[in-house]
mmCIF file of C-alpha atoms and ligand atoms in Angstrom:
data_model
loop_
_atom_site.group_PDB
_atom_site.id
_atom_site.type_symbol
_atom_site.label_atom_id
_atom_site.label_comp_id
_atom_site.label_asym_id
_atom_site.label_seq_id
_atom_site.Cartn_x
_atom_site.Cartn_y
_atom_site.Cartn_z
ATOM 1 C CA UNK A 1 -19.796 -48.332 24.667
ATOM 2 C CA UNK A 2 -22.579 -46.873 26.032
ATOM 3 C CA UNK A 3 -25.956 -46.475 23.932
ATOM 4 C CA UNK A 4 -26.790 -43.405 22.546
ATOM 5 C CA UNK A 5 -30.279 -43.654 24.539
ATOM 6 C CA UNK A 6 -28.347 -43.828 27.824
ATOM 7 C CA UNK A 7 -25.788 -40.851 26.999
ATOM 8 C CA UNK A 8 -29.220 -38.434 26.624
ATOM 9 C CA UNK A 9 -30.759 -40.156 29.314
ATOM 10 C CA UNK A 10 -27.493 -38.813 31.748
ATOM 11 C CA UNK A 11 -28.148 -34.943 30.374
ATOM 12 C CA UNK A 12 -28.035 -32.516 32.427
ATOM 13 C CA UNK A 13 -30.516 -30.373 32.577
ATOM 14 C CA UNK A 14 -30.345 -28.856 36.356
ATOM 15 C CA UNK A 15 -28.730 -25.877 37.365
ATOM 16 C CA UNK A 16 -27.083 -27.408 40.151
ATOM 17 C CA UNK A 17 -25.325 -29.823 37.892
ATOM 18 C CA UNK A 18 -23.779 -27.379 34.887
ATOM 19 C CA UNK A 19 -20.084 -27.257 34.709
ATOM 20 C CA UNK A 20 -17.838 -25.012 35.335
ATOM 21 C CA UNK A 21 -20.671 -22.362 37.297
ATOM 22 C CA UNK A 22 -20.088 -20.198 40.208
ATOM 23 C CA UNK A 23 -20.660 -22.116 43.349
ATOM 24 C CA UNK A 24 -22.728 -18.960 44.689
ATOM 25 C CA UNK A 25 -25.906 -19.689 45.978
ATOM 26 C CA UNK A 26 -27.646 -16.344 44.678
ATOM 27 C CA UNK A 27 -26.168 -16.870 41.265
ATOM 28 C CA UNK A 28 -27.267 -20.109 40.773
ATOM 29 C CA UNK A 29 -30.985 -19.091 41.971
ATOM 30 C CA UNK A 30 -31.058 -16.324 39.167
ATOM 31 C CA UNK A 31 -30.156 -19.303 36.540
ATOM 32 C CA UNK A 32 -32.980 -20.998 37.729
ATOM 33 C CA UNK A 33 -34.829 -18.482 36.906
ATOM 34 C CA UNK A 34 -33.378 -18.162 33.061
ATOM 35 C CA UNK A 35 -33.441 -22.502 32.846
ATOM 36 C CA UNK A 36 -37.729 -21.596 33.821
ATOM 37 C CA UNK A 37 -37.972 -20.137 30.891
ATOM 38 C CA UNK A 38 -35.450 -21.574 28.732
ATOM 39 C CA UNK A 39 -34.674 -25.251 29.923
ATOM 40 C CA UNK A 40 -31.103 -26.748 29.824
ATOM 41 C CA UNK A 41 -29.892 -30.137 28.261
ATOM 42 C CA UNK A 42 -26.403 -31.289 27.947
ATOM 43 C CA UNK A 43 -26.320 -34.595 26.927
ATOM 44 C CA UNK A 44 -23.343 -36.839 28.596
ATOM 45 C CA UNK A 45 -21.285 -36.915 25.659
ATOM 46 C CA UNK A 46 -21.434 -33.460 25.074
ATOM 47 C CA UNK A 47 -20.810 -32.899 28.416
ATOM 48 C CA UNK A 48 -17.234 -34.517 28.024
ATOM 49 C CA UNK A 49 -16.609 -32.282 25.640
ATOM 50 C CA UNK A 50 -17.030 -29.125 27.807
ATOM 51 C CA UNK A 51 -13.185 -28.635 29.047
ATOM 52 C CA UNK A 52 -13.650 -25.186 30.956
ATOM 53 C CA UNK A 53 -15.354 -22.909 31.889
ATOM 54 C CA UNK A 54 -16.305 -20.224 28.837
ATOM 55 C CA UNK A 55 -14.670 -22.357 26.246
ATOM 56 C CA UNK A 56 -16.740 -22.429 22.832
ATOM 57 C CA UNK A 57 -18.117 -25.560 24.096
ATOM 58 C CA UNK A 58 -19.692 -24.310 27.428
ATOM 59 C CA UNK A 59 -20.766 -21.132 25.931
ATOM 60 C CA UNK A 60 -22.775 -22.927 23.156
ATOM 61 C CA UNK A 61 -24.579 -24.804 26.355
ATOM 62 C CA UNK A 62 -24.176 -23.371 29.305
ATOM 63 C CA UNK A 63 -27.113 -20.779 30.403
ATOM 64 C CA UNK A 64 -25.981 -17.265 31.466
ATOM 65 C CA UNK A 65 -27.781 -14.479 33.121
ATOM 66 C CA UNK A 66 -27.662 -12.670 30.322
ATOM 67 C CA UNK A 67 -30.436 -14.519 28.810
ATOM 68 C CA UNK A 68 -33.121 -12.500 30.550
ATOM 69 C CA UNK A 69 -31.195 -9.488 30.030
ATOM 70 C CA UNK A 70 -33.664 -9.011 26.382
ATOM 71 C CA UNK A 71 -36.906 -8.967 28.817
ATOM 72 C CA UNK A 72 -35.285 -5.910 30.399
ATOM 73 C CA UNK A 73 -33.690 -4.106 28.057
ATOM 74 C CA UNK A 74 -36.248 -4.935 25.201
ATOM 75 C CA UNK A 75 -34.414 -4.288 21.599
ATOM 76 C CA UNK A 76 -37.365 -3.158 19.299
ATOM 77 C CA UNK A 77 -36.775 -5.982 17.008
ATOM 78 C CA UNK A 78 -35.907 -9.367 19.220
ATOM 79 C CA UNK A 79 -38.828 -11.776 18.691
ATOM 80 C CA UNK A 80 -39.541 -15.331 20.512
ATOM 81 C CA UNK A 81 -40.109 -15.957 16.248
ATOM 82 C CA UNK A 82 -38.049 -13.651 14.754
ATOM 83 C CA UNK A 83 -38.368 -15.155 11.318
ATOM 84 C CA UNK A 84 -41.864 -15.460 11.646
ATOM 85 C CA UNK A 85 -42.304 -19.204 11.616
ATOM 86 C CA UNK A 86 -45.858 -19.363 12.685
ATOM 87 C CA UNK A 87 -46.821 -16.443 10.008
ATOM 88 C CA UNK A 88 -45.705 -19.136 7.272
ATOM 89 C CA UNK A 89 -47.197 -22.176 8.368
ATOM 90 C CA UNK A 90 -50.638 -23.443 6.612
ATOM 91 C CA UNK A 91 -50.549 -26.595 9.229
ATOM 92 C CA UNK A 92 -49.450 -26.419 12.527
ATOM 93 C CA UNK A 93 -45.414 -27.436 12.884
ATOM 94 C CA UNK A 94 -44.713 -26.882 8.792
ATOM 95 C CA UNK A 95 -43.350 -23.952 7.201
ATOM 96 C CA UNK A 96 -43.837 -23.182 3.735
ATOM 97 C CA UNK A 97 -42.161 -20.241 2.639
ATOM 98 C CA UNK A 98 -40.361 -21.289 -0.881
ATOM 99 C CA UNK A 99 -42.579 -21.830 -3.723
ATOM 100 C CA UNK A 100 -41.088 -25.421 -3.520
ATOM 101 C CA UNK A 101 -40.017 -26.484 -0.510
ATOM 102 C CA UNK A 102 -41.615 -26.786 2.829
ATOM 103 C CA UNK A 103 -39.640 -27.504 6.624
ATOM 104 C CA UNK A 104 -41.202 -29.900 8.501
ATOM 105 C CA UNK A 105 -40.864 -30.290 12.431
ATOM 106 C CA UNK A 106 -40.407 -33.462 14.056
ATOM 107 C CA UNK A 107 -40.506 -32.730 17.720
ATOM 108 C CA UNK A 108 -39.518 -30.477 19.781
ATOM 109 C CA UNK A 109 -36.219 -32.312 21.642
ATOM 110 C CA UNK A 110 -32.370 -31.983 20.819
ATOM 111 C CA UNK A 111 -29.272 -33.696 21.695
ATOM 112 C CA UNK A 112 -28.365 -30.496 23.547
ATOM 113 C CA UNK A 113 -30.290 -27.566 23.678
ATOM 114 C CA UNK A 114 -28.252 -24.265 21.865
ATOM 115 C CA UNK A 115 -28.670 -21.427 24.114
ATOM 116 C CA UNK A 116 -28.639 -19.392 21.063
ATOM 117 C CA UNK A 117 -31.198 -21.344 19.600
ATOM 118 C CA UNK A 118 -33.602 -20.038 17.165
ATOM 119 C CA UNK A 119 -36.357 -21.534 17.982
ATOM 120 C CA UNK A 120 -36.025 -20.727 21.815
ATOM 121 C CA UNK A 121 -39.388 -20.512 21.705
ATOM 122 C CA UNK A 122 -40.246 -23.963 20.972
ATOM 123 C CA UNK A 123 -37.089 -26.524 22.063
ATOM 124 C CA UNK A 124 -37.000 -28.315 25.069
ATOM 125 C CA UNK A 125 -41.123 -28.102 25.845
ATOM 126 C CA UNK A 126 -42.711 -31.729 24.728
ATOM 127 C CA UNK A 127 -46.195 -31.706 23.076
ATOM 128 C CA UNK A 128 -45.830 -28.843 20.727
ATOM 129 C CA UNK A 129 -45.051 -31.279 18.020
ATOM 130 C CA UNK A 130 -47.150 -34.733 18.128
ATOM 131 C CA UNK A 131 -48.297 -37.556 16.113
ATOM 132 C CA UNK A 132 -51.224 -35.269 14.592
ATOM 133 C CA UNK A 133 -49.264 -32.471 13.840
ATOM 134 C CA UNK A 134 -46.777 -34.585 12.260
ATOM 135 C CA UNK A 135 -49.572 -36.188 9.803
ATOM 136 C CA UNK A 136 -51.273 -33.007 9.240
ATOM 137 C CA UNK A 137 -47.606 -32.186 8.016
ATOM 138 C CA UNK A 138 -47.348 -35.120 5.823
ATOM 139 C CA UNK A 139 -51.000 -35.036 4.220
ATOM 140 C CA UNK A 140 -50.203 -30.899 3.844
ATOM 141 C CA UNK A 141 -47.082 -32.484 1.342
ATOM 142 C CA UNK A 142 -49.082 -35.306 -0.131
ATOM 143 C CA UNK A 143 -51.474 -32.677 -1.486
ATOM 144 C CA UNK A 144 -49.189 -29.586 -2.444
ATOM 145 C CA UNK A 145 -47.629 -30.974 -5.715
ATOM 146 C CA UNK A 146 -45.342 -27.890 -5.812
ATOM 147 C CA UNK A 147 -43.366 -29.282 -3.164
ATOM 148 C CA UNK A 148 -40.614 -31.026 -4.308
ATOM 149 C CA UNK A 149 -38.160 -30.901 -1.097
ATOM 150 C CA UNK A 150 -38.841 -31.668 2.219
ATOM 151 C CA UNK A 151 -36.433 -30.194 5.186
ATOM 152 C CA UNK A 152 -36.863 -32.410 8.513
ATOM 153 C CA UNK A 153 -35.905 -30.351 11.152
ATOM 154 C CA UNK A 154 -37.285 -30.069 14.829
ATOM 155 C CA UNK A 155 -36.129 -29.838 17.304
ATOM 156 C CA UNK A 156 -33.742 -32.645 15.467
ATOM 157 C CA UNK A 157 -35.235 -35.636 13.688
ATOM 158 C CA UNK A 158 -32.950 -37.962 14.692
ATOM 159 C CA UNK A 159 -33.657 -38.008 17.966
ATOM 160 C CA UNK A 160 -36.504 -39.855 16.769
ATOM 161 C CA UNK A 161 -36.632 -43.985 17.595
ATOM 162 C CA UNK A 162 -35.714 -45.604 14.779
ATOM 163 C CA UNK A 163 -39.014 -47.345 13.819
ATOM 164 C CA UNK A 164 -40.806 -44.378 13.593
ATOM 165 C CA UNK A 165 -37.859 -42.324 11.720
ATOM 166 C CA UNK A 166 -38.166 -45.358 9.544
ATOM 167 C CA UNK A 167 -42.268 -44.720 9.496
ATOM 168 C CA UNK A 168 -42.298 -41.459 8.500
ATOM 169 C CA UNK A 169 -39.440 -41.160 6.053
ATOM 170 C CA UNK A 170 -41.475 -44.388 4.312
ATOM 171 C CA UNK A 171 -44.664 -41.786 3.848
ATOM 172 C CA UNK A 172 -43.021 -39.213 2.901
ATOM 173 C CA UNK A 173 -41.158 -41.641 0.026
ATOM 174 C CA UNK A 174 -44.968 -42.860 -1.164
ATOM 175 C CA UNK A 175 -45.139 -39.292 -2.242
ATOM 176 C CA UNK A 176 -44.473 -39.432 -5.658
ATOM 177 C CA UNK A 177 -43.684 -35.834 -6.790
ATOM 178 C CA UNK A 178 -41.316 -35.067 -3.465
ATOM 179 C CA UNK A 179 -37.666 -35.470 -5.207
ATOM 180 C CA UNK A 180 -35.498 -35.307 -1.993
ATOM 181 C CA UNK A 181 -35.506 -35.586 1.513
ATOM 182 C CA UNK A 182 -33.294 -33.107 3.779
ATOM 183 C CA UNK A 183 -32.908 -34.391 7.643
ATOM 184 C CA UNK A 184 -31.039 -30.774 9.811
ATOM 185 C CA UNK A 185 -29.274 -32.299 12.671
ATOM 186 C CA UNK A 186 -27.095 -31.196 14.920
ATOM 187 C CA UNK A 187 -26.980 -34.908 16.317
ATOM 188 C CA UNK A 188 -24.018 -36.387 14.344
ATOM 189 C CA UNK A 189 -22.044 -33.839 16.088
ATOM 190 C CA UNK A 190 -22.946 -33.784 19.545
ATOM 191 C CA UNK A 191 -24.117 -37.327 19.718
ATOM 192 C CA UNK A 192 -22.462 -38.865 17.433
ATOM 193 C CA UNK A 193 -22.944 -42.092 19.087
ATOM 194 C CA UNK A 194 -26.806 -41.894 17.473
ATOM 195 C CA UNK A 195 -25.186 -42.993 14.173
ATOM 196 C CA UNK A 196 -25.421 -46.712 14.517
ATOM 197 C CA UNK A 197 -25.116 -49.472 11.659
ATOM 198 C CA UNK A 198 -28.937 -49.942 12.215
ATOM 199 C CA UNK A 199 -29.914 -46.016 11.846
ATOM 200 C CA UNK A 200 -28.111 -45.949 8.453
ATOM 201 C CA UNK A 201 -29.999 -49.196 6.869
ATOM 202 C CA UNK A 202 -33.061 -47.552 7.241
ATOM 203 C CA UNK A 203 -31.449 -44.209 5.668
ATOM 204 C CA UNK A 204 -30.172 -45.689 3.045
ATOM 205 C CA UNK A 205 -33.586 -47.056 1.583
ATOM 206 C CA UNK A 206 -34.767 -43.536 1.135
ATOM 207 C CA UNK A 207 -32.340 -41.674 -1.076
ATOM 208 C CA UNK A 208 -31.983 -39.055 -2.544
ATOM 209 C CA UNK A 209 -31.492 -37.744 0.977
ATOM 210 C CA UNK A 210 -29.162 -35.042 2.207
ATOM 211 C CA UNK A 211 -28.276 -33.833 5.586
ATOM 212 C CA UNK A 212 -27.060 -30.230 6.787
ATOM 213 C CA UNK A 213 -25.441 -31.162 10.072
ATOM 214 C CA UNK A 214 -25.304 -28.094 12.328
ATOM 215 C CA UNK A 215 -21.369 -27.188 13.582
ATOM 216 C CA UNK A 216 -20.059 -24.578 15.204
ATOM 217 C CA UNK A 217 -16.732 -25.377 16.268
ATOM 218 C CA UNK A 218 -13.553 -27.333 14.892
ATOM 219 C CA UNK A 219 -13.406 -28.791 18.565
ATOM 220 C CA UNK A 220 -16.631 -30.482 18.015
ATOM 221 C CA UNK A 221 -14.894 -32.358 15.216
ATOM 222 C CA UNK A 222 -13.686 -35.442 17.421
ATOM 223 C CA UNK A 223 -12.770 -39.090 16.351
ATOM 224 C CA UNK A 224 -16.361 -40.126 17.743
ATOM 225 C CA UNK A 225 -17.510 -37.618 14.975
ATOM 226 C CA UNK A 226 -15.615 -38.217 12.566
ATOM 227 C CA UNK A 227 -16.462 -41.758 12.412
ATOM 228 C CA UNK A 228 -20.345 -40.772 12.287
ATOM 229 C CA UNK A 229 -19.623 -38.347 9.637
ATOM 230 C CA UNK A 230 -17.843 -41.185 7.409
ATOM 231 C CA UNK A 231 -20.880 -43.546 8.122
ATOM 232 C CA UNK A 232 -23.224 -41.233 6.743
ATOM 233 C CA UNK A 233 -21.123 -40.615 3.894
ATOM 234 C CA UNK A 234 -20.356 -44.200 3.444
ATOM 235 C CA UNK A 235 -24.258 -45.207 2.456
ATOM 236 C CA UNK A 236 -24.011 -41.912 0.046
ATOM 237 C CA UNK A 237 -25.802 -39.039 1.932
ATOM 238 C CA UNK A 238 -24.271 -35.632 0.640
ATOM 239 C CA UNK A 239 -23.285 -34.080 3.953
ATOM 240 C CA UNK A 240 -23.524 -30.575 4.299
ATOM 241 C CA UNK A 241 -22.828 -28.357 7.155
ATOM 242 C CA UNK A 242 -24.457 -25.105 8.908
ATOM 243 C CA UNK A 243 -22.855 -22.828 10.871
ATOM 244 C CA UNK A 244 -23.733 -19.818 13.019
ATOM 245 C CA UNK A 245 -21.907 -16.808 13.769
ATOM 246 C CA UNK A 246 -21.542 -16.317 17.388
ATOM 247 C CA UNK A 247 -19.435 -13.870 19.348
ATOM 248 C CA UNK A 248 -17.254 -15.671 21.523
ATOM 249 C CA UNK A 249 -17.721 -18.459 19.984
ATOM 250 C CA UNK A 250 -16.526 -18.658 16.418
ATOM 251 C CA UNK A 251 -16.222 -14.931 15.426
ATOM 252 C CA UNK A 252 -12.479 -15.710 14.083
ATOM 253 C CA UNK A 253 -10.675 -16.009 10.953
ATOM 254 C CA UNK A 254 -8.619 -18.893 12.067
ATOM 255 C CA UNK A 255 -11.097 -20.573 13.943
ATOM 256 C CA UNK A 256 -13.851 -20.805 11.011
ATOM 257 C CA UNK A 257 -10.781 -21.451 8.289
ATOM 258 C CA UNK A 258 -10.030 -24.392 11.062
ATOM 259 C CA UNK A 259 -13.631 -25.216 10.582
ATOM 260 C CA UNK A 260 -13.725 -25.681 7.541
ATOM 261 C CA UNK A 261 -10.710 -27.561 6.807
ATOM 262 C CA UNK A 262 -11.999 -30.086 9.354
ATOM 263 C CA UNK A 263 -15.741 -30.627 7.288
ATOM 264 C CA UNK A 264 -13.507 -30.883 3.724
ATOM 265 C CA UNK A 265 -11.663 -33.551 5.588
ATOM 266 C CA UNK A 266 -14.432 -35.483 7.168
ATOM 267 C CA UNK A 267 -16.497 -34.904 3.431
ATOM 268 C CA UNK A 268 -18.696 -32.466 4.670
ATOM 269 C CA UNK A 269 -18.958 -29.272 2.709
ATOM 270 C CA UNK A 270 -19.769 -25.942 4.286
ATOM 271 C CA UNK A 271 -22.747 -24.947 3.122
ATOM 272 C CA UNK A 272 -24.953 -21.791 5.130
ATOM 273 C CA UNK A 273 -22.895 -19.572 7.502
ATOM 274 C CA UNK A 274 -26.069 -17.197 9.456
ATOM 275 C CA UNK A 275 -25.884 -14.254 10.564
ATOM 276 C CA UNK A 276 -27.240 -14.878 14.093
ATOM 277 C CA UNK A 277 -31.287 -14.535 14.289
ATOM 278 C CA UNK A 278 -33.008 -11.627 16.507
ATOM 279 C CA UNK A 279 -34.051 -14.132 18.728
ATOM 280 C CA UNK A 280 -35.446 -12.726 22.438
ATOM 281 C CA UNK A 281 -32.974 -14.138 24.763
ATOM 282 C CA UNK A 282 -29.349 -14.460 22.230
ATOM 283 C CA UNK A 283 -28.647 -11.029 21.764
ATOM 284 C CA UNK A 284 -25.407 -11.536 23.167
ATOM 285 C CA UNK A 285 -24.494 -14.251 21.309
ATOM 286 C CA UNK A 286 -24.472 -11.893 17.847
ATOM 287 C CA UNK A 287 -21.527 -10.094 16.037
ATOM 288 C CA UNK A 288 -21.465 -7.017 13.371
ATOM 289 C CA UNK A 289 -22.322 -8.012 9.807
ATOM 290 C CA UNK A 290 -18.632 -6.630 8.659
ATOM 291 C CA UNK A 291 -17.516 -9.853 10.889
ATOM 292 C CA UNK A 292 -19.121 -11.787 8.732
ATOM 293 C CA UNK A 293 -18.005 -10.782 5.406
ATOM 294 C CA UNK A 294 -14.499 -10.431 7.074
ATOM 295 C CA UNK A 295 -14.253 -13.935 7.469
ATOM 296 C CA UNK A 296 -16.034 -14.512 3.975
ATOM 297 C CA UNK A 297 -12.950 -12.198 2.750
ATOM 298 C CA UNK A 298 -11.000 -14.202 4.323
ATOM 299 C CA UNK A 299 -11.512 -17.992 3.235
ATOM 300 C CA UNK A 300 -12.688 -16.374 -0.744
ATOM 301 C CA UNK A 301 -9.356 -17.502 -2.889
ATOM 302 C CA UNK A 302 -7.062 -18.173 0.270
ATOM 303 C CA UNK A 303 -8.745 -21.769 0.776
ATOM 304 C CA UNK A 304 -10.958 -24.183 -1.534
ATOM 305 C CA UNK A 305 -14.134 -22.589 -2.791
ATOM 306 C CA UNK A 306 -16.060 -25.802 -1.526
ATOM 307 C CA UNK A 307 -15.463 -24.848 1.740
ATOM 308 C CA UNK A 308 -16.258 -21.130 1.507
ATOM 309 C CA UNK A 309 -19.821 -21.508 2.811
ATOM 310 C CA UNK A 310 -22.536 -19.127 1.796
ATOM 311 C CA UNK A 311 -22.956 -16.684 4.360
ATOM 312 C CA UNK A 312 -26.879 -15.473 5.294
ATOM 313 C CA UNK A 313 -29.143 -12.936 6.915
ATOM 314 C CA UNK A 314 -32.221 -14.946 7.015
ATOM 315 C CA UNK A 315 -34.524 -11.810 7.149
ATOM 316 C CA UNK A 316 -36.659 -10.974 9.952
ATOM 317 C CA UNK A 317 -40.162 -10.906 9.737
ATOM 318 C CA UNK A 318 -39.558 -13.891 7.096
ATOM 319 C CA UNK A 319 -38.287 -12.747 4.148
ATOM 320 C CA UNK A 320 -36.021 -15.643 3.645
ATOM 321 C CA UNK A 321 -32.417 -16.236 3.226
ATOM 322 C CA UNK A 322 -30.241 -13.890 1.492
ATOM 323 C CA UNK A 323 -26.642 -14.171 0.534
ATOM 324 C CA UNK A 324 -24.176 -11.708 1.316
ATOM 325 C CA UNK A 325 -21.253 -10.974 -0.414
ATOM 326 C CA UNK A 326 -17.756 -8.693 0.353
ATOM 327 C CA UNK A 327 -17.567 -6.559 -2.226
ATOM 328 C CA UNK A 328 -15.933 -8.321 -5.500
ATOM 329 C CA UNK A 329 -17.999 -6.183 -8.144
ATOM 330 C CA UNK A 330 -16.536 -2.342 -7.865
ATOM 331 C CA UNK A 331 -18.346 -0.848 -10.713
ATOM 332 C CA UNK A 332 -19.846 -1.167 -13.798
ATOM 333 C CA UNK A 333 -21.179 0.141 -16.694
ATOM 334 C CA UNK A 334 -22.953 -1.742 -20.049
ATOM 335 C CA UNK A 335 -19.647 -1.492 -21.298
ATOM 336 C CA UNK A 336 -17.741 -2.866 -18.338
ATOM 337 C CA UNK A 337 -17.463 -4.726 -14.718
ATOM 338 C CA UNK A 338 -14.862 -3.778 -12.853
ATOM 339 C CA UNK A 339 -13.836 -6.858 -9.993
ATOM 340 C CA UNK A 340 -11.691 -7.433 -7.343
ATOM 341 C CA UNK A 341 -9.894 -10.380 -6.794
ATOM 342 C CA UNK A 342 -8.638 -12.415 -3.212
ATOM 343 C CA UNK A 343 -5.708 -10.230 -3.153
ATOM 344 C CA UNK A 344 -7.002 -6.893 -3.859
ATOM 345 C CA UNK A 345 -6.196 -6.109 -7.365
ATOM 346 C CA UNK A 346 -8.351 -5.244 -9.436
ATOM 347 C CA UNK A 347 -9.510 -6.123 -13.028
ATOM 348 C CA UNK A 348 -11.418 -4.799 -15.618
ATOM 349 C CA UNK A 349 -13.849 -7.172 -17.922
ATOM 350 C CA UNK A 350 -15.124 -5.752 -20.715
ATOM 351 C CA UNK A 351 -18.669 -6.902 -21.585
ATOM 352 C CA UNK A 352 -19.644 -8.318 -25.501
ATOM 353 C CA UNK A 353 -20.525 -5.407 -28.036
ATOM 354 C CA UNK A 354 -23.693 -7.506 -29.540
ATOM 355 C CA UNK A 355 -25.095 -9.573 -26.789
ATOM 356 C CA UNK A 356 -25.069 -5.540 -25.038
ATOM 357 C CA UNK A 357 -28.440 -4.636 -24.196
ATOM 358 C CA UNK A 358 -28.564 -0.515 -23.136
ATOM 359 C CA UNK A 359 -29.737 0.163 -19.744
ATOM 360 C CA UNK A 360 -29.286 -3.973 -18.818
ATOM 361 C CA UNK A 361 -28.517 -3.844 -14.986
ATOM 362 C CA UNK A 362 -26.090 -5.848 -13.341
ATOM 363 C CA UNK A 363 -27.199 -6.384 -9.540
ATOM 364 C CA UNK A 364 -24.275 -4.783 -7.226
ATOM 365 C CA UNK A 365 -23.971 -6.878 -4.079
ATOM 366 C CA UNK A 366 -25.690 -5.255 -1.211
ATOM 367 C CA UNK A 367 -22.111 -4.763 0.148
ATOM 368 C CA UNK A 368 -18.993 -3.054 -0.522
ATOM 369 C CA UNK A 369 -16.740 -3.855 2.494
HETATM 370 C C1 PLP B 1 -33.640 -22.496 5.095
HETATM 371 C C2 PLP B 1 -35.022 -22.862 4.835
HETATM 372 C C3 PLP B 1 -35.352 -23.694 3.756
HETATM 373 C C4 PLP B 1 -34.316 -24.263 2.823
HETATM 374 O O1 PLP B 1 -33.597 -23.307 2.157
HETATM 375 P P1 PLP B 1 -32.492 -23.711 1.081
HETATM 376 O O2 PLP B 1 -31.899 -22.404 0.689
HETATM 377 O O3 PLP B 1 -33.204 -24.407 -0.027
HETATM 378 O O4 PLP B 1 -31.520 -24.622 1.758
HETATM 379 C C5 PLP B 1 -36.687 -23.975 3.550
HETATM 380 N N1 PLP B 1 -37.646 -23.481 4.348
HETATM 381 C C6 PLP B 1 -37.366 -22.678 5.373
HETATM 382 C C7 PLP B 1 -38.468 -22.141 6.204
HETATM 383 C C8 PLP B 1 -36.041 -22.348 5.662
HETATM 384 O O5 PLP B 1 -35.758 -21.555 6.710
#
């Protein structure tokens, strides 16, 4: 089996060698043009999993003119930082936006670079992110006491050599009043061959620890995958997974219900579905909101709640993540809620006589769909 080292080593990260592209001369010369300003990186095992041309796969990695279409036909509100990372950060490369919790960047490299990425801005150009940054980031934790969880993210931490993964998760351990550790990764999906016996002794010495593993897809779910997943879950990481809506991609009932089923089975539980960001250079990639609480209405009740994932609008300018919900409260009053259940019908609840206070609001969900 080939080393994980080697299969990112044989990315692709040329125009001339994407799959599945129109052999056209001109065409090719515009994607140069989009891969200048956003690069390209399709690690070899990913690669293998790219059957055709279009497929979710491909359209999660594969550059398209329509990247550059945003500098052209400039919507008011696309950003490079739409969630305005760089407003929030008191040290370079660490975002703290929670009262207790603070996302901390690792580098600036992926297995595979998401054209819909959110941080476009960032991925794929080395020495944003360095050693100094990186201990800024730490010392920044060391002396904010409030801070009592710690998201690594990137660019994705595990691409990280092992010693120095093992390094910094040790500092960040000597801290005494950080509880838990978060690693986001999109790795254990798209190079799942990262996950080695040696990777998870050095997690294991550092728990509580959690992961959100980015997926997108139920065809990313393969037995190379699923064997990484059951690693991870095997030295007692609570696996979680994020998703993100994208047109084309996984804007589907069945396909997202397929999703799901898949991370239940492989002991990862859903946990964020995001609305797609206004990030300059994806507006193609989003849907409608009401696609999003379709799909909400349609795994609420019809499948396990654990695998009914909160779905988000993480709000630009930085405001945060907030939950959306289809409409399940109807009306009320202090006297009553009226709610609607999976199938439509609708119930009535009446609320205590004592515990009533008068004029005590109930928040109504932002939508009624
Ligand atoms: C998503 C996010 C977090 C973590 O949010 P949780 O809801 O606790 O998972 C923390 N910081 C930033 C900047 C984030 O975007």
């Amino acid at each position: 089996m080939e080393t994980w080292q080697k299969l990112l080593s044989k990315s692709v990260v040329k125009v001339e060698d994407l799959p599945f592209i129109p052999k056209d001369p001109a065409y090719q010369e515009k994607l140069k043009k989009v891969a200048e300003v956003f690069p390209i990186r399709i690690n070899s095992y990913f690669l293998d999993q790219v059957k055709s041309a279009d497929d979710p796969m491909w359209k999660q990695v594969v550059p398209t003119l329509e990247e550059l279409d945003d500098f052209i036909d400039r919507h008011e509100l696309l950003d490079s930082d739409p969630l305005n990372e760089e407003g929030d950060m008191p040290v370079p490369e660490l975002v703290h936006r929670y009262p207790d919790r603070v996302l901390l960047m690792l580098n600036n490299q992926c297995p595979i670079i998401c054209r819909f990425c959110t941080r476009k801005r960032k991925i794929g150009f080395p020495g944003i992110v360095t050693r100094e940054t990186l201990r800024q980031g730490i010392e920044y934790i060391r002396n904010h006491p409030e801070v009592r969880d710690v998201i690594m993210s990137g660019g994705d931490p595990l691409l990280v050599p092992d010693k120095e993964l093992d390094r910094i998760l040790g500092e960040l351990r000597s801290i005494p009043h950080l509880e838990i550790i978060r690693i986001g990764t999109r790795v254990p999906g798209t190079l799942p061959q990262r996950v080695t016996p040696e990777l998870c002794d050095i997690l294991k010495k550092y728990h509580p620890l959690y992961f959100n593993i980015h997926f997108n897809h139920p065809d990313e779910i393969t037995p190379e995958v699923e064997k990484a997943c059951a690693m991870l879950a095997d030295i007692g990481i609570p696996l979680g997974s994020q998703t993100v809506l994208l047109k084309g991609v996984n804007d589907d009932v069945e396909v997202m219900k397929a999703l799901v089923h898949k991370l239940l089975k492989n002991r990862v539980k859903p946990y964020y579905l995001y609305q797609a960001d206004m990030t300059m250079g994806t507006d193609h990639f989003r849907t409608t909101v009401e696609k999003g609480l379709e799909i909400l209405t349609a795994l609420m009740g019809h499948t396990s709640g654990m695998g009914v994932p909160y779905y988000v609008i993480d709000a630009p300018g930085g405001g945060g993540k907030v939950r959306l919900l289809p409409g399940t409260v109807i009306d009320h009053t202090d006297k009553e809620v009226i709610v609607k259940n999976f199938e439509g019908k609708v119930f009535r609840y009446p609320q205590p006589v004592n515990g009533r206070k008068k004029h005590q609001p109930i928040e109504k969900h932002l939508c009624n769909a």
